[in-house]
PDB file of C-alpha atoms in Angstrom:
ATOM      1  CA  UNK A 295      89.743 106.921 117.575  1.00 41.00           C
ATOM      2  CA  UNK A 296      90.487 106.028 114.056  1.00 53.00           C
ATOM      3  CA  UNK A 297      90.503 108.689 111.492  1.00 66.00           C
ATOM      4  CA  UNK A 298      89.700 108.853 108.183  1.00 63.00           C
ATOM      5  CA  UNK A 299      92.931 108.615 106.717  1.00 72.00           C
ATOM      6  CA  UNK A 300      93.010 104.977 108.899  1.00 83.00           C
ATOM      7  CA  UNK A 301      89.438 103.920 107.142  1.00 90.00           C
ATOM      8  CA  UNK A 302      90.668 104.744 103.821  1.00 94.00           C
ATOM      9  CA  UNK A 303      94.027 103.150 104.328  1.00 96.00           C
ATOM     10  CA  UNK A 304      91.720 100.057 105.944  1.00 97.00           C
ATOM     11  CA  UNK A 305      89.470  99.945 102.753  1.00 97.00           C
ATOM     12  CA  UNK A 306      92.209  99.831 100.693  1.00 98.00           C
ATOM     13  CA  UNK A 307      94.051  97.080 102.532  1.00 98.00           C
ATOM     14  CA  UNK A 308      90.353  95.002 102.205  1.00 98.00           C
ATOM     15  CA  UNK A 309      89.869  95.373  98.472  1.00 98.00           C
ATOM     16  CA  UNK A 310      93.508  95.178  97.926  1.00 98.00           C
ATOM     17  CA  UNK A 311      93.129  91.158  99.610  1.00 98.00           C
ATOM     18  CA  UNK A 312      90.031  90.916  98.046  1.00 98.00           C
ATOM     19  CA  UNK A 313      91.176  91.529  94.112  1.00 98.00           C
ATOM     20  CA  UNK A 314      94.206  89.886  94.788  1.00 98.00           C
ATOM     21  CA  UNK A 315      92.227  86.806  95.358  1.00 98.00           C
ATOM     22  CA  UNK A 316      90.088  87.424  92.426  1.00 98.00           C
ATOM     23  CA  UNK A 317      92.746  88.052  90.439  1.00 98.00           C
ATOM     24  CA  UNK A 318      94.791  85.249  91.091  1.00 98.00           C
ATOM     25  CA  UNK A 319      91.643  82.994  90.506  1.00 97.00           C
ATOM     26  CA  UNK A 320      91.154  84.108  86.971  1.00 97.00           C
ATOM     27  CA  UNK A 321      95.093  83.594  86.340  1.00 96.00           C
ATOM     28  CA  UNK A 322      94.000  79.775  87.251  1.00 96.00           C
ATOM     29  CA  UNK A 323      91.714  79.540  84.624  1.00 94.00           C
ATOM     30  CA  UNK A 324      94.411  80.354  82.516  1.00 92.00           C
ATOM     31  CA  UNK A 325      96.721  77.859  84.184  1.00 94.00           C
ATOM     32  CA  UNK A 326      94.570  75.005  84.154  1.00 94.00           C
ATOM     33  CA  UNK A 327      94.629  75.844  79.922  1.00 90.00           C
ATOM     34  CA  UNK A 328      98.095  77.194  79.818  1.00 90.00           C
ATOM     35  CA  UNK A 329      98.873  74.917  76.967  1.00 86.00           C
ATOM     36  CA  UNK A 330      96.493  77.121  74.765  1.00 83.00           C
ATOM     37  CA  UNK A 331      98.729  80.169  76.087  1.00 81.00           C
ATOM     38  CA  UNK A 332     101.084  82.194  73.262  1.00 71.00           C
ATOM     39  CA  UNK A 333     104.070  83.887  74.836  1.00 66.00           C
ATOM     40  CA  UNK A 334     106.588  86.573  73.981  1.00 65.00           C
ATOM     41  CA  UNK A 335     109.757  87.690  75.478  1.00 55.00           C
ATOM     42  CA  UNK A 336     110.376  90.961  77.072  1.00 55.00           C
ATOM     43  CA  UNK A 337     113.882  92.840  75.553  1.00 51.00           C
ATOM     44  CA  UNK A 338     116.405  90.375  75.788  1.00 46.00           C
ATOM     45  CA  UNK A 339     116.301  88.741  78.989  1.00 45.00           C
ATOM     46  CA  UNK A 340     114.951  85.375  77.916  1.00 39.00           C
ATOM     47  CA  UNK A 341     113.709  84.457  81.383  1.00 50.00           C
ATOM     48  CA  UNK A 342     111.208  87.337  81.404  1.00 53.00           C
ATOM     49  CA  UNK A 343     108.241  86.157  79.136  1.00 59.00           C
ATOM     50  CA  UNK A 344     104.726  87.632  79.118  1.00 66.00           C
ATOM     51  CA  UNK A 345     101.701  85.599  77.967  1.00 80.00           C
ATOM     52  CA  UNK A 346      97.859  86.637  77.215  1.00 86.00           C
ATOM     53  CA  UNK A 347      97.159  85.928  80.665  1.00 89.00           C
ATOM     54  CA  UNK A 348      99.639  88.439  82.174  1.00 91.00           C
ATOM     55  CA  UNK A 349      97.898  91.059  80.213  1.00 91.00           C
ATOM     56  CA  UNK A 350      94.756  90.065  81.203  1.00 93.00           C
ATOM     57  CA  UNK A 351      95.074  89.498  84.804  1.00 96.00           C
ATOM     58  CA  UNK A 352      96.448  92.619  84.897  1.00 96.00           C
ATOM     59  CA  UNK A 353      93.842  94.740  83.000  1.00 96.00           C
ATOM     60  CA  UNK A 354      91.200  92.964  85.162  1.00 97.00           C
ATOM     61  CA  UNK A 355      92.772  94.151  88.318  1.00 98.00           C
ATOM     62  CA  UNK A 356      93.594  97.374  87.303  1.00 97.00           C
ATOM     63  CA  UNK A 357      89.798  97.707  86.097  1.00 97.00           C
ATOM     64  CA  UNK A 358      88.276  96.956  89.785  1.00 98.00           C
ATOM     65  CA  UNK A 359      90.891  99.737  91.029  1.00 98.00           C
ATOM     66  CA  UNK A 360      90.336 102.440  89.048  1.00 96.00           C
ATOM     67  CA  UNK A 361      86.163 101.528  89.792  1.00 97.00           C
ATOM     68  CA  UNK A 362      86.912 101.232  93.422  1.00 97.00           C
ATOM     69  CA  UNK A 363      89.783 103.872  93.527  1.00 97.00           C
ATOM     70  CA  UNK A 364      89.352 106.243  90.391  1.00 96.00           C
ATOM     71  CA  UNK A 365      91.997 109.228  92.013  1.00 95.00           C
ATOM     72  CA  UNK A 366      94.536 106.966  92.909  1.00 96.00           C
ATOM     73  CA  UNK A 367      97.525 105.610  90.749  1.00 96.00           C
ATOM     74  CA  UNK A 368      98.453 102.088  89.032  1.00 97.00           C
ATOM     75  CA  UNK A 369     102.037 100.723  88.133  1.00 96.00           C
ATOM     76  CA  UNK A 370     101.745  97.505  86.288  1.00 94.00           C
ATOM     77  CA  UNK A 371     104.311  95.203  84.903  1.00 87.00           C
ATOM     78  CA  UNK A 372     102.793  94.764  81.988  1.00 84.00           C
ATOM     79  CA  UNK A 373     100.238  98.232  81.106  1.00 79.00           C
ATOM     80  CA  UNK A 374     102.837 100.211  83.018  1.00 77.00           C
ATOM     81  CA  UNK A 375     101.900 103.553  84.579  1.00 79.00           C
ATOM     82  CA  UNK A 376      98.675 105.263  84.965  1.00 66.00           C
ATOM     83  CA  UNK A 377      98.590 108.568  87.229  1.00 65.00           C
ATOM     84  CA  UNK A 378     101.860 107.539  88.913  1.00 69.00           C
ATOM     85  CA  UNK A 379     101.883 111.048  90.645  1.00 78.00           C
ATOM     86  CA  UNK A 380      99.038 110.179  93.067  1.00 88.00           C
ATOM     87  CA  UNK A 381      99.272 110.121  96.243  1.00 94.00           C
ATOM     88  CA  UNK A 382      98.263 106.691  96.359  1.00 97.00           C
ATOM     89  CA  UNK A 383     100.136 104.327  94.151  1.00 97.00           C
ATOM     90  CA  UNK A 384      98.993 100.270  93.129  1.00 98.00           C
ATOM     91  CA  UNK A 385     101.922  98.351  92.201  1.00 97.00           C
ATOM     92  CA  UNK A 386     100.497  95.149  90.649  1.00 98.00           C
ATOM     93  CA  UNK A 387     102.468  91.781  89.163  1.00 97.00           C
ATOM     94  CA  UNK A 388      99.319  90.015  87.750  1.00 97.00           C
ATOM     95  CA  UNK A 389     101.515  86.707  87.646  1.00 96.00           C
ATOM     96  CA  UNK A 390     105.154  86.940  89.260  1.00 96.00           C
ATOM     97  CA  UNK A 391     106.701  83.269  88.056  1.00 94.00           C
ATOM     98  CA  UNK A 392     105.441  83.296  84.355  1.00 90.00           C
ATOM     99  CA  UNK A 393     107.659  80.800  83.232  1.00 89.00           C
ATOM    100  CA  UNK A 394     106.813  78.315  86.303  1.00 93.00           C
ATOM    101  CA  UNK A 395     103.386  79.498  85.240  1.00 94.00           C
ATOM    102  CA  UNK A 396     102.938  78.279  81.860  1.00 91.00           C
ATOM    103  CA  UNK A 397     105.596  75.011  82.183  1.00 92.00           C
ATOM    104  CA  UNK A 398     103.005  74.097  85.147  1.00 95.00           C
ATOM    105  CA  UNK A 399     105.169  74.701  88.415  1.00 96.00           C
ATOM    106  CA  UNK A 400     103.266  75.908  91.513  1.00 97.00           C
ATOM    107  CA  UNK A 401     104.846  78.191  92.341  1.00 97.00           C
ATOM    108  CA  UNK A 402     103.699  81.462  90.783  1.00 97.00           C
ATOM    109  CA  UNK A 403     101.724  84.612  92.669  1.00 98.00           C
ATOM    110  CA  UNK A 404      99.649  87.504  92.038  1.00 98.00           C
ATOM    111  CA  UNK A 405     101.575  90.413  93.581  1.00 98.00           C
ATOM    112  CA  UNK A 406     100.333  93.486  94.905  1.00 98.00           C
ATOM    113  CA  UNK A 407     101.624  96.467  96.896  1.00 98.00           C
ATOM    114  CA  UNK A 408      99.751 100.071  97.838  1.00 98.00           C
ATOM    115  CA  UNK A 409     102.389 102.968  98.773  1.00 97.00           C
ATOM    116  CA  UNK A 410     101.248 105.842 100.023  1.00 97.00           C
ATOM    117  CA  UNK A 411     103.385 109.460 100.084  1.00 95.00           C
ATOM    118  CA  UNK A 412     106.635 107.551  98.886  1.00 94.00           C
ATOM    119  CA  UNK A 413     106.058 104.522 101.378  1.00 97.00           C
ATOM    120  CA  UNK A 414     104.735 101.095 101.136  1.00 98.00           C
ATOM    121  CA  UNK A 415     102.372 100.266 103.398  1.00 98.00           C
ATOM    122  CA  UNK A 416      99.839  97.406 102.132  1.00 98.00           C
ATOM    123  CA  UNK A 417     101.572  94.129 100.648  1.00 98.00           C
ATOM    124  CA  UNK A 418      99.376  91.328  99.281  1.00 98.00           C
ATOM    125  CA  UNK A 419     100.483  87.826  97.607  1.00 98.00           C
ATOM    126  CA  UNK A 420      98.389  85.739  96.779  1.00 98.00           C
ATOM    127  CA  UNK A 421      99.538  81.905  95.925  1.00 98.00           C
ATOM    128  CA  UNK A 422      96.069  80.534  94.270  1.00 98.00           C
ATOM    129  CA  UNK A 423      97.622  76.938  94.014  1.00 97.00           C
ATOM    130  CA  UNK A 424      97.199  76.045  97.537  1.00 98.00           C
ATOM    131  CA  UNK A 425      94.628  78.996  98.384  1.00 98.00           C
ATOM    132  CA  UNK A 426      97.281  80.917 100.451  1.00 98.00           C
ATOM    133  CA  UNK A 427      96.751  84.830 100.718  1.00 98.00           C
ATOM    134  CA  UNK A 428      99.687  86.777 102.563  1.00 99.00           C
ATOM    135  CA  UNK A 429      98.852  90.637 103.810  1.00 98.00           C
ATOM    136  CA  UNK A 430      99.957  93.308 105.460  1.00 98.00           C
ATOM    137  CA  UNK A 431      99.360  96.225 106.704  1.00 98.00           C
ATOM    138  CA  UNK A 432     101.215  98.842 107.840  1.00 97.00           C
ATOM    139  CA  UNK A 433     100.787  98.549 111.966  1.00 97.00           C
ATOM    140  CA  UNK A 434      98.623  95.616 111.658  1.00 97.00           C
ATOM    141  CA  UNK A 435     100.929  93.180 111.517  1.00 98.00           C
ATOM    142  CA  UNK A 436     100.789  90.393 108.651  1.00 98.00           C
ATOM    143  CA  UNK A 437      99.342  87.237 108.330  1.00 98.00           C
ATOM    144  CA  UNK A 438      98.423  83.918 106.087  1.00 98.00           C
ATOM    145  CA  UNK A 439      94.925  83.722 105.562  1.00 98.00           C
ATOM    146  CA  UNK A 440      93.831  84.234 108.696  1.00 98.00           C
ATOM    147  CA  UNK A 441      96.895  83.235 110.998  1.00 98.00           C
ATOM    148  CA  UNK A 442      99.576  86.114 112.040  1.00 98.00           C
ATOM    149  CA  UNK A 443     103.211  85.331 110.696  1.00 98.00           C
ATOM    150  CA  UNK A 444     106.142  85.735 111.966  1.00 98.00           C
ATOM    151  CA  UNK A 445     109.919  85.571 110.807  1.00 98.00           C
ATOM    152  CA  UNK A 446     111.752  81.774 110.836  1.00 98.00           C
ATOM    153  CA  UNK A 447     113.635  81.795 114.615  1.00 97.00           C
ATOM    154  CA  UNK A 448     117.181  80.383 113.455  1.00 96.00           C
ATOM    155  CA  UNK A 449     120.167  82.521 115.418  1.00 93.00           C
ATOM    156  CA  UNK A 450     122.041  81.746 112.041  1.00 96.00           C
ATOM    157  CA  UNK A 451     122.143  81.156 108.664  1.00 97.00           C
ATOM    158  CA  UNK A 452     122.822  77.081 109.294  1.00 97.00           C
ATOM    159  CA  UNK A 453     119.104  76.796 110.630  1.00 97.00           C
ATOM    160  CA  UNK A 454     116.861  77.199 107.227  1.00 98.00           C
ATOM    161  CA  UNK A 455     116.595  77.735 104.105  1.00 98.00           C
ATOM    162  CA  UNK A 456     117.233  80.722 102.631  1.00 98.00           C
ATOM    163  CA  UNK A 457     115.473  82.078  99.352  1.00 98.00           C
ATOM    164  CA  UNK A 458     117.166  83.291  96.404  1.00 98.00           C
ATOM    165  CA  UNK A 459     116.772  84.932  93.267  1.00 96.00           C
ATOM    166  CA  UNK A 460     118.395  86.320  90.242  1.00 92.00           C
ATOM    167  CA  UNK A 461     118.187  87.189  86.864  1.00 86.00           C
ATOM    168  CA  UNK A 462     120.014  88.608  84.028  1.00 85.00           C
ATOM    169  CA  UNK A 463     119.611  92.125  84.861  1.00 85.00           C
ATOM    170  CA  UNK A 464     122.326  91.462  87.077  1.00 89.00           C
ATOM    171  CA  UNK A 465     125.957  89.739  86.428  1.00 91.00           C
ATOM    172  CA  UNK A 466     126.982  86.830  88.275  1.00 91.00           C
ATOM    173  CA  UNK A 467     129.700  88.467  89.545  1.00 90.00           C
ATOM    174  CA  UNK A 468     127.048  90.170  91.605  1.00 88.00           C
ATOM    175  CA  UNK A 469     125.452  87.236  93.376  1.00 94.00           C
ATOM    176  CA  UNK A 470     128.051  84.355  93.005  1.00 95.00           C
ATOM    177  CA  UNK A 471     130.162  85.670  96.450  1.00 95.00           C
ATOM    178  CA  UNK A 472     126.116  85.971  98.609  1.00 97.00           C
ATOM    179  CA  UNK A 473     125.877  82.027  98.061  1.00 96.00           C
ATOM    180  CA  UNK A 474     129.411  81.281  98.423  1.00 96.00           C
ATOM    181  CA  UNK A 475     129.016  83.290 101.622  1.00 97.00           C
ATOM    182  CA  UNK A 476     125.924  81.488 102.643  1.00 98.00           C
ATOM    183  CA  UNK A 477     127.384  77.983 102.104  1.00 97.00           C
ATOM    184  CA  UNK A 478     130.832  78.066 103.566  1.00 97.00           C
ATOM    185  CA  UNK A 479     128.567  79.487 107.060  1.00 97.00           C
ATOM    186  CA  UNK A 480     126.544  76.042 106.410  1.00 98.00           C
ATOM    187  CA  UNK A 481     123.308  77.582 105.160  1.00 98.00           C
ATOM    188  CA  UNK A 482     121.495  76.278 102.298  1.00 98.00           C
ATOM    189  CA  UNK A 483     119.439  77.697  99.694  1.00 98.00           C
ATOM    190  CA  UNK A 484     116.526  77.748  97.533  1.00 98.00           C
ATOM    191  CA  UNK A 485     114.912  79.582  94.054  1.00 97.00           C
ATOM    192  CA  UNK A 486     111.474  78.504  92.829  1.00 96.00           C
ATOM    193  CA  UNK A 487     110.865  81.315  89.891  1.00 95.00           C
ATOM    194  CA  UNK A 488     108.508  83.463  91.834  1.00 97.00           C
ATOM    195  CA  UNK A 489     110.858  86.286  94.539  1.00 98.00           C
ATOM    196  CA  UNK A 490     107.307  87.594  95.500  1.00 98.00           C
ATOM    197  CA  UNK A 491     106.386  84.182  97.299  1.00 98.00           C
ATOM    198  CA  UNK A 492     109.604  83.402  97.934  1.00 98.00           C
ATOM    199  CA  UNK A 493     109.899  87.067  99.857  1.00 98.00           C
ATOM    200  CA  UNK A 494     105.767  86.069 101.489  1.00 98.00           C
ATOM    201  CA  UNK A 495     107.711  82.714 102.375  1.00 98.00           C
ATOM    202  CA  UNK A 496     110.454  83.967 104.383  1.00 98.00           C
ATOM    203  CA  UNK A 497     107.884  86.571 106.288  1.00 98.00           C
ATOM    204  CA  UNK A 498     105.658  83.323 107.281  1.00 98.00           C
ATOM    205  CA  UNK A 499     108.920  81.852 108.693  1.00 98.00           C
ATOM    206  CA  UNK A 500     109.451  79.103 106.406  1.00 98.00           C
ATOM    207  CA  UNK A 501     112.315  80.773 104.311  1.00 98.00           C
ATOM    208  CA  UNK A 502     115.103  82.132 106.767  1.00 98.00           C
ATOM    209  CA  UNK A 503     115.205  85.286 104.695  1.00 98.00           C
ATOM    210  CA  UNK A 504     115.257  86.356 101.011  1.00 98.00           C
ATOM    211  CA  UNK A 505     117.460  88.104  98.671  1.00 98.00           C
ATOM    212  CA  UNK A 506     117.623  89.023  95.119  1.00 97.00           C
ATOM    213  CA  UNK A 507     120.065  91.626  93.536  1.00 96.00           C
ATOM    214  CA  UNK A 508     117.491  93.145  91.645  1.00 96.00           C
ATOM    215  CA  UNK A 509     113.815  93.296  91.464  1.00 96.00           C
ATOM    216  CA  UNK A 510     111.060  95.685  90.289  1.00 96.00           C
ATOM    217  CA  UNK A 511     109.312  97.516  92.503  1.00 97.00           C
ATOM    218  CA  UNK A 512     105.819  94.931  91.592  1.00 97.00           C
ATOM    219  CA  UNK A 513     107.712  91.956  92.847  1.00 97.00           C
ATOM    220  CA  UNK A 514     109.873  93.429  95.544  1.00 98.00           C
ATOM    221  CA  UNK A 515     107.717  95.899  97.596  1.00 98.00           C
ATOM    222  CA  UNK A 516     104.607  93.193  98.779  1.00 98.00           C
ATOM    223  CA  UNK A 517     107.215  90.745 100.436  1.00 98.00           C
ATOM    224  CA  UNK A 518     109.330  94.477 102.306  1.00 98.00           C
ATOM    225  CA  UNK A 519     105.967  95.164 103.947  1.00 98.00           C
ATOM    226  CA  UNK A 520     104.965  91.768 104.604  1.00 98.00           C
ATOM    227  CA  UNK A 521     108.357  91.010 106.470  1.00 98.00           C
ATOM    228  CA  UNK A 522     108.497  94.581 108.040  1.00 98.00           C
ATOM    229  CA  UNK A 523     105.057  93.953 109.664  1.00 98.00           C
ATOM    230  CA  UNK A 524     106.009  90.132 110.778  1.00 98.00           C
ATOM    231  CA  UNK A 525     108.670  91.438 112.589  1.00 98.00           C
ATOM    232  CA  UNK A 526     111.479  91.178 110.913  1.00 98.00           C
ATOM    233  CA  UNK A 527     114.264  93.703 108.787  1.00 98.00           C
ATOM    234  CA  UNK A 528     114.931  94.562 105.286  1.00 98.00           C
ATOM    235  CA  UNK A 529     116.729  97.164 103.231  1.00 97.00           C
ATOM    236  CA  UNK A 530     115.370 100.552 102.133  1.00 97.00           C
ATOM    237  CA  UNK A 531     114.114  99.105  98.492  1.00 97.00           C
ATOM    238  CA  UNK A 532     112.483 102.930  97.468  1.00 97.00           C
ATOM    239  CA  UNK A 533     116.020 104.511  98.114  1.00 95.00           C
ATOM    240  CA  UNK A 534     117.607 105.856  94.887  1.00 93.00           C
ATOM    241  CA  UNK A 535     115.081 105.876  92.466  1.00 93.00           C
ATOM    242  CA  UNK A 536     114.005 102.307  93.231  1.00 95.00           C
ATOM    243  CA  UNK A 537     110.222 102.907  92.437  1.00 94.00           C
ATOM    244  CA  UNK A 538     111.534 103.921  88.797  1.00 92.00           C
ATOM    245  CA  UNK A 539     114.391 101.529  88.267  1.00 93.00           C
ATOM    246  CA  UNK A 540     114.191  98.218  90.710  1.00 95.00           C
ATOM    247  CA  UNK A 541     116.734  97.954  93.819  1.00 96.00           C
ATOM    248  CA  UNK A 542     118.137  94.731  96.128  1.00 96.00           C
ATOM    249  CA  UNK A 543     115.503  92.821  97.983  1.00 98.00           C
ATOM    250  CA  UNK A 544     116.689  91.784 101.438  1.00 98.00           C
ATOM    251  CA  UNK A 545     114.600  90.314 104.257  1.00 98.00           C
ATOM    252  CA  UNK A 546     115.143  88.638 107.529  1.00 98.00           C
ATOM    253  CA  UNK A 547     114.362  88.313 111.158  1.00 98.00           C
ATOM    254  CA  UNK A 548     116.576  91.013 113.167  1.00 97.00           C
ATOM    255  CA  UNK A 549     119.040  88.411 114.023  1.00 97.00           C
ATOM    256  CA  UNK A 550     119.826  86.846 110.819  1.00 98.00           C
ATOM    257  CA  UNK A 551     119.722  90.233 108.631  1.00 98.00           C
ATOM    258  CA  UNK A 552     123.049  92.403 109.585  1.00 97.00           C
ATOM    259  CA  UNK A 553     125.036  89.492 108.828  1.00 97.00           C
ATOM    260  CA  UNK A 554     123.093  88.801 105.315  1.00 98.00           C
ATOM    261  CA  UNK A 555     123.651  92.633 104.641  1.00 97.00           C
ATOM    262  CA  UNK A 556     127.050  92.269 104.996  1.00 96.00           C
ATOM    263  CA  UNK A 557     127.455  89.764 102.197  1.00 96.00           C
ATOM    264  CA  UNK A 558     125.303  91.194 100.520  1.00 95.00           C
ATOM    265  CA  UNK A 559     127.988  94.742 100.857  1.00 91.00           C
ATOM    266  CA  UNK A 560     130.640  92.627  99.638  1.00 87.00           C
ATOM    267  CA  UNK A 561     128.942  91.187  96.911  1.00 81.00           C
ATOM    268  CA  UNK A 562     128.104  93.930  95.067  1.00 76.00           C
ATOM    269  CA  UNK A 563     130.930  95.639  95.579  1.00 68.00           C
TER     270      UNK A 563
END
């Protein structure tokens, strides 16, 4: 018999897919003008720009929330926190990929991820450029639209693609020896600007796995569920502080992930 924790967890996960999608469809409008679109960079990482539409994604999304949800919490990238002490926390990236965003790549996402008591347990990206929602649910598995995903079946690293990312948070020291790893065992790999669909990619199987030294918590917790509930691994991303300060991303199927951790280990050591 479900309880009411399980319908309140259930509505969440429905209007959490539903403003995801209505989100991301505003941040079209803005892409199909993006030439009209001032930007700014963030500190001094010149990869990490905001434009209007950032801003405004987000305060649209974080407006249905607080209507839907007034008691629970909101952690933006761009507005930052609101009642981050709730019990139930929204972790929202209105537009993860802003530069592939406004130099008119495809690949860009509205990310989304609910955690509840210290754990993530809803994980929403939606791509509106080819109409592709990814969700999960804690327990409920995780799915494309309407078709459950599952993790990409290579036995090793030589059978995909794997997804990458990086940015200057990070030295190269720090991610130079993963690749060099990955290529002398024959893999191959991939970075489109956007480690939220990258991370929803590997979970539908078409990415072997994903990894990414650092990422905040609004790009790196949707793709942990989403691969968790397709079946696969990844690492502990809330351990040490991670809500507050970013951790590692890494996801894979069972088979291919102790071996990717291990790199990973020597990597950053």
């Amino acid at each position: 018999m479900a309880t009411h924790e399980d319908d309140s967890l259930l509505a969440r996960y429905r209007f959490a897919c539903s403003v995801a999608e209505s989100g991301g469809k505003l941040a079209d409008e803005f892409y199909q003008q993006r030439e009209k679109l001032q930007t700014d960079h963030k500190g001094t990482d010149l990869q990490d720009v905001v434009s209007r539409a950032d801003r405004e994604v987000e305060a649209f999304v974080k407006q249905r929330i607080a209507e839907a949800f007034p008691d629970d919490g909101f952690l933006g990238e761009e507005s930052g926190t609101a009642a981050r002490n709730s019990r139930v926390l929204w972790v929202v990236d209105p537009i993860d990929g802003t530069s592939c965003f406004l130099n008119g790549l495809h690949t860009w996402c509205l990310s989304l991820a609910i955690v509840v008591d210290g754990e993530p347990v809803i994980g929403v990206v939606y791509d509106p450029n080819h109409h592709e929602l990814f969700h999960a649910l804690k327990g409920h598995g995780a799915w494309l639209n309407d078709r459950r995903i599952t993790p990409h079946p290579a036995s090793d690293v030589a059978g995909g693609v794997m997804g990458v990312g990086t940015s200057h948070r990070v030295s190269a020291a720090d991610f130079l020896p993963f690749l060099e790893a990955l290529l002398q065992h024959g893999g191959m790999f991939v970075r489109n600007g956007s480690g939220a669909l990258m991370s929803a990619w590997a979970a539908a199987g078409r990415l072997i796995g994903y990894y990414e030294p650092h990422m905040n918590p609004w790009d790196g917790l949707p793709g942990i569920v989403l691969m968790r509930e397709a079946g696969g691994t990844t690492n502990d991303y809330l351990a040490a502080n991670g809500l507050a300060d970013g951790n590692p991303v890494l996801l894979a199927s069972n088979a291919l992930y102790p071996q990717l951790k291990q790199w990973v280990k020597q990597s950053l050591r």
